[in-house]
JSON list of C-alpha atoms in Angstrom, two decimals:
[
{"chain": "A", "resi": 1, "resn": "ARG", "atom": "CA", "xyz": [51.44, -13.61, -24.99]},
{"chain": "A", "resi": 2, "resn": "SER", "atom": "CA", "xyz": [52.78, -16.18, -22.01]},
{"chain": "A", "resi": 3, "resn": "ALA", "atom": "CA", "xyz": [56.42, -15.03, -22.90]},
{"chain": "A", "resi": 4, "resn": "MET", "atom": "CA", "xyz": [55.38, -11.30, -22.27]},
{"chain": "A", "resi": 5, "resn": "ARG", "atom": "CA", "xyz": [53.65, -12.59, -18.99]},
{"chain": "A", "resi": 6, "resn": "LYS", "atom": "CA", "xyz": [56.79, -14.62, -18.18]},
{"chain": "A", "resi": 7, "resn": "ASP", "atom": "CA", "xyz": [59.07, -11.56, -18.65]},
{"chain": "A", "resi": 8, "resn": "ARG", "atom": "CA", "xyz": [56.76, -9.50, -16.59]},
{"chain": "A", "resi": 9, "resn": "TRP", "atom": "CA", "xyz": [56.90, -12.01, -13.62]},
{"chain": "A", "resi": 10, "resn": "ILE", "atom": "CA", "xyz": [60.93, -12.07, -14.11]},
{"chain": "A", "resi": 11, "resn": "TYR", "atom": "CA", "xyz": [60.88, -8.35, -14.05]},
{"chain": "A", "resi": 12, "resn": "VAL", "atom": "CA", "xyz": [58.64, -7.83, -10.88]},
{"chain": "A", "resi": 13, "resn": "LEU", "atom": "CA", "xyz": [60.54, -10.89, -8.72]},
{"chain": "A", "resi": 14, "resn": "GLY", "atom": "CA", "xyz": [64.09, -9.43, -9.80]},
{"chain": "A", "resi": 15, "resn": "ASP", "atom": "CA", "xyz": [62.73, -5.90, -8.58]},
{"chain": "A", "resi": 16, "resn": "GLN", "atom": "CA", "xyz": [61.55, -7.57, -5.32]},
{"chain": "A", "resi": 17, "resn": "ILE", "atom": "CA", "xyz": [64.68, -9.47, -4.76]},
{"chain": "A", "resi": 18, "resn": "ARG", "atom": "CA", "xyz": [67.22, -6.62, -5.25]},
{"chain": "A", "resi": 19, "resn": "THR", "atom": "CA", "xyz": [64.87, -4.39, -3.19]},
{"chain": "A", "resi": 20, "resn": "ALA", "atom": "CA", "xyz": [64.89, -6.38, -0.26]},
{"chain": "A", "resi": 21, "resn": "ARG", "atom": "CA", "xyz": [68.51, -7.19, -0.69]},
{"chain": "A", "resi": 22, "resn": "ARG", "atom": "CA", "xyz": [69.64, -3.63, -0.86]},
{"chain": "A", "resi": 23, "resn": "ALA", "atom": "CA", "xyz": [67.02, -2.51, 2.18]},
{"chain": "A", "resi": 24, "resn": "GLN", "atom": "CA", "xyz": [68.95, -5.20, 4.45]},
{"chain": "A", "resi": 25, "resn": "HIS", "atom": "CA", "xyz": [72.51, -4.06, 3.31]},
{"chain": "A", "resi": 26, "resn": "ILE", "atom": "CA", "xyz": [73.23, -7.54, 2.26]},
{"chain": "A", "resi": 27, "resn": "GLY", "atom": "CA", "xyz": [75.49, -8.07, -0.50]},
{"chain": "A", "resi": 28, "resn": "GLN", "atom": "CA", "xyz": [75.10, -9.86, -3.78]},
{"chain": "A", "resi": 29, "resn": "ALA", "atom": "CA", "xyz": [77.96, -12.47, -2.96]},
{"chain": "A", "resi": 30, "resn": "VAL", "atom": "CA", "xyz": [76.46, -12.80, 0.73]},
{"chain": "A", "resi": 31, "resn": "LEU", "atom": "CA", "xyz": [73.29, -13.71, -0.27]},
{"chain": "A", "resi": 32, "resn": "ALA", "atom": "CA", "xyz": [74.12, -15.90, -3.48]},
{"chain": "A", "resi": 33, "resn": "ALA", "atom": "CA", "xyz": [76.36, -17.88, -1.06]},
{"chain": "A", "resi": 34, "resn": "ASP", "atom": "CA", "xyz": [73.62, -18.15, 1.47]},
{"chain": "A", "resi": 35, "resn": "VAL", "atom": "CA", "xyz": [71.17, -19.57, -0.90]},
{"chain": "A", "resi": 36, "resn": "GLY", "atom": "CA", "xyz": [73.78, -21.48, -3.02]},
{"chain": "A", "resi": 37, "resn": "ILE", "atom": "CA", "xyz": [73.80, -19.90, -6.22]},
{"chain": "A", "resi": 38, "resn": "THR", "atom": "CA", "xyz": [76.63, -17.90, -7.80]},
{"chain": "A", "resi": 39, "resn": "PRO", "atom": "CA", "xyz": [76.78, -13.89, -7.48]},
{"chain": "A", "resi": 40, "resn": "MET", "atom": "CA", "xyz": [76.46, -13.51, -11.40]},
{"chain": "A", "resi": 41, "resn": "GLY", "atom": "CA", "xyz": [73.52, -16.01, -11.23]},
{"chain": "A", "resi": 42, "resn": "LEU", "atom": "CA", "xyz": [71.71, -13.70, -8.43]},
{"chain": "A", "resi": 43, "resn": "ARG", "atom": "CA", "xyz": [72.82, -11.03, -10.47]},
{"chain": "A", "resi": 44, "resn": "LEU", "atom": "CA", "xyz": [71.18, -12.14, -13.67]},
{"chain": "A", "resi": 45, "resn": "ILE", "atom": "CA", "xyz": [67.88, -12.71, -11.47]},
{"chain": "A", "resi": 46, "resn": "GLU", "atom": "CA", "xyz": [67.88, -9.15, -10.11]},
{"chain": "A", "resi": 47, "resn": "TYR", "atom": "CA", "xyz": [68.48, -7.59, -13.55]},
{"chain": "A", "resi": 48, "resn": "ASN", "atom": "CA", "xyz": [65.56, -9.76, -15.09]},
{"chain": "A", "resi": 49, "resn": "GLN", "atom": "CA", "xyz": [68.29, -11.97, -17.32]},
{"chain": "A", "resi": 50, "resn": "SER", "atom": "CA", "xyz": [67.13, -15.42, -15.80]},
{"chain": "A", "resi": 51, "resn": "ASP", "atom": "CA", "xyz": [64.19, -17.27, -14.52]},
{"chain": "A", "resi": 52, "resn": "PRO", "atom": "CA", "xyz": [65.32, -19.01, -11.77]},
{"chain": "A", "resi": 53, "resn": "ALA", "atom": "CA", "xyz": [64.07, -22.49, -10.33]},
{"chain": "A", "resi": 54, "resn": "TRP", "atom": "CA", "xyz": [61.37, -22.29, -7.84]},
{"chain": "A", "resi": 55, "resn": "SER", "atom": "CA", "xyz": [63.65, -23.91, -5.20]},
{"chain": "A", "resi": 56, "resn": "THR", "atom": "CA", "xyz": [65.72, -20.71, -5.57]},
{"chain": "A", "resi": 57, "resn": "VAL", "atom": "CA", "xyz": [63.04, -18.51, -5.71]},
{"chain": "A", "resi": 58, "resn": "VAL", "atom": "CA", "xyz": [61.76, -20.14, -2.07]},
{"chain": "A", "resi": 59, "resn": "GLU", "atom": "CA", "xyz": [65.31, -19.89, -0.48]},
{"chain": "A", "resi": 60, "resn": "LEU", "atom": "CA", "xyz": [66.07, -16.00, -1.86]},
{"chain": "A", "resi": 61, "resn": "ALA", "atom": "CA", "xyz": [62.33, -15.29, -0.14]},
{"chain": "A", "resi": 62, "resn": "HIS", "atom": "CA", "xyz": [63.26, -17.25, 3.08]},
{"chain": "A", "resi": 63, "resn": "ARG", "atom": "CA", "xyz": [66.60, -15.65, 3.58]},
{"chain": "A", "resi": 64, "resn": "LEU", "atom": "CA", "xyz": [65.13, -11.92, 2.98]},
{"chain": "A", "resi": 65, "resn": "GLY", "atom": "CA", "xyz": [62.22, -12.61, 4.99]},
{"chain": "A", "resi": 66, "resn": "LEU", "atom": "CA", "xyz": [59.79, -12.35, 2.54]},
{"chain": "A", "resi": 67, "resn": "SER", "atom": "CA", "xyz": [56.45, -13.73, 2.34]},
{"chain": "A", "resi": 68, "resn": "LEU", "atom": "CA", "xyz": [55.80, -16.22, -0.52]},
{"chain": "A", "resi": 69, "resn": "ASP", "atom": "CA", "xyz": [52.03, -15.21, -0.64]},
{"chain": "A", "resi": 70, "resn": "ALA", "atom": "CA", "xyz": [52.95, -11.50, -0.60]},
{"chain": "A", "resi": 71, "resn": "LEU", "atom": "CA", "xyz": [55.79, -12.30, -3.13]},
{"chain": "A", "resi": 72, "resn": "ALA", "atom": "CA", "xyz": [53.35, -14.05, -5.47]},
{"chain": "A", "resi": 73, "resn": "ALA", "atom": "CA", "xyz": [50.89, -11.72, -5.27]},
{"chain": "A", "resi": 74, "resn": "ARG", "atom": "CA", "xyz": [52.95, -8.96, -5.87]},
{"chain": "A", "resi": 75, "resn": "MET", "atom": "CA", "xyz": [54.17, -10.75, -9.17]},
{"chain": "A", "resi": 76, "resn": "GLU", "atom": "CA", "xyz": [50.47, -11.68, -10.03]},
{"chain": "A", "resi": 77, "resn": "GLY", "atom": "CA", "xyz": [49.72, -7.49, -9.85]},
{"chain": "A", "resi": 78, "resn": "GLY", "atom": "CA", "xyz": [52.71, -6.90, -11.97]},
{"chain": "A", "resi": 79, "resn": "LEU", "atom": "CA", "xyz": [51.38, -9.27, -14.63]}
]
């Protein structure tokens, strides 16, 4: 069951990151460089193929202007 919760957490996170990035018209390569990961790493996060480090989540949220509280609430609601 915990694996299912983790998968859902990753799904909601990736969706939120991708939606915010696209809304701000930021390319994957630009955002990835801004937060210190590879474009492939960001792609994997956005498409639910990666479980990113918390520090990466914080950096992505900060760069995209996302509230960590709101992001966490959205992720918890998606579980």
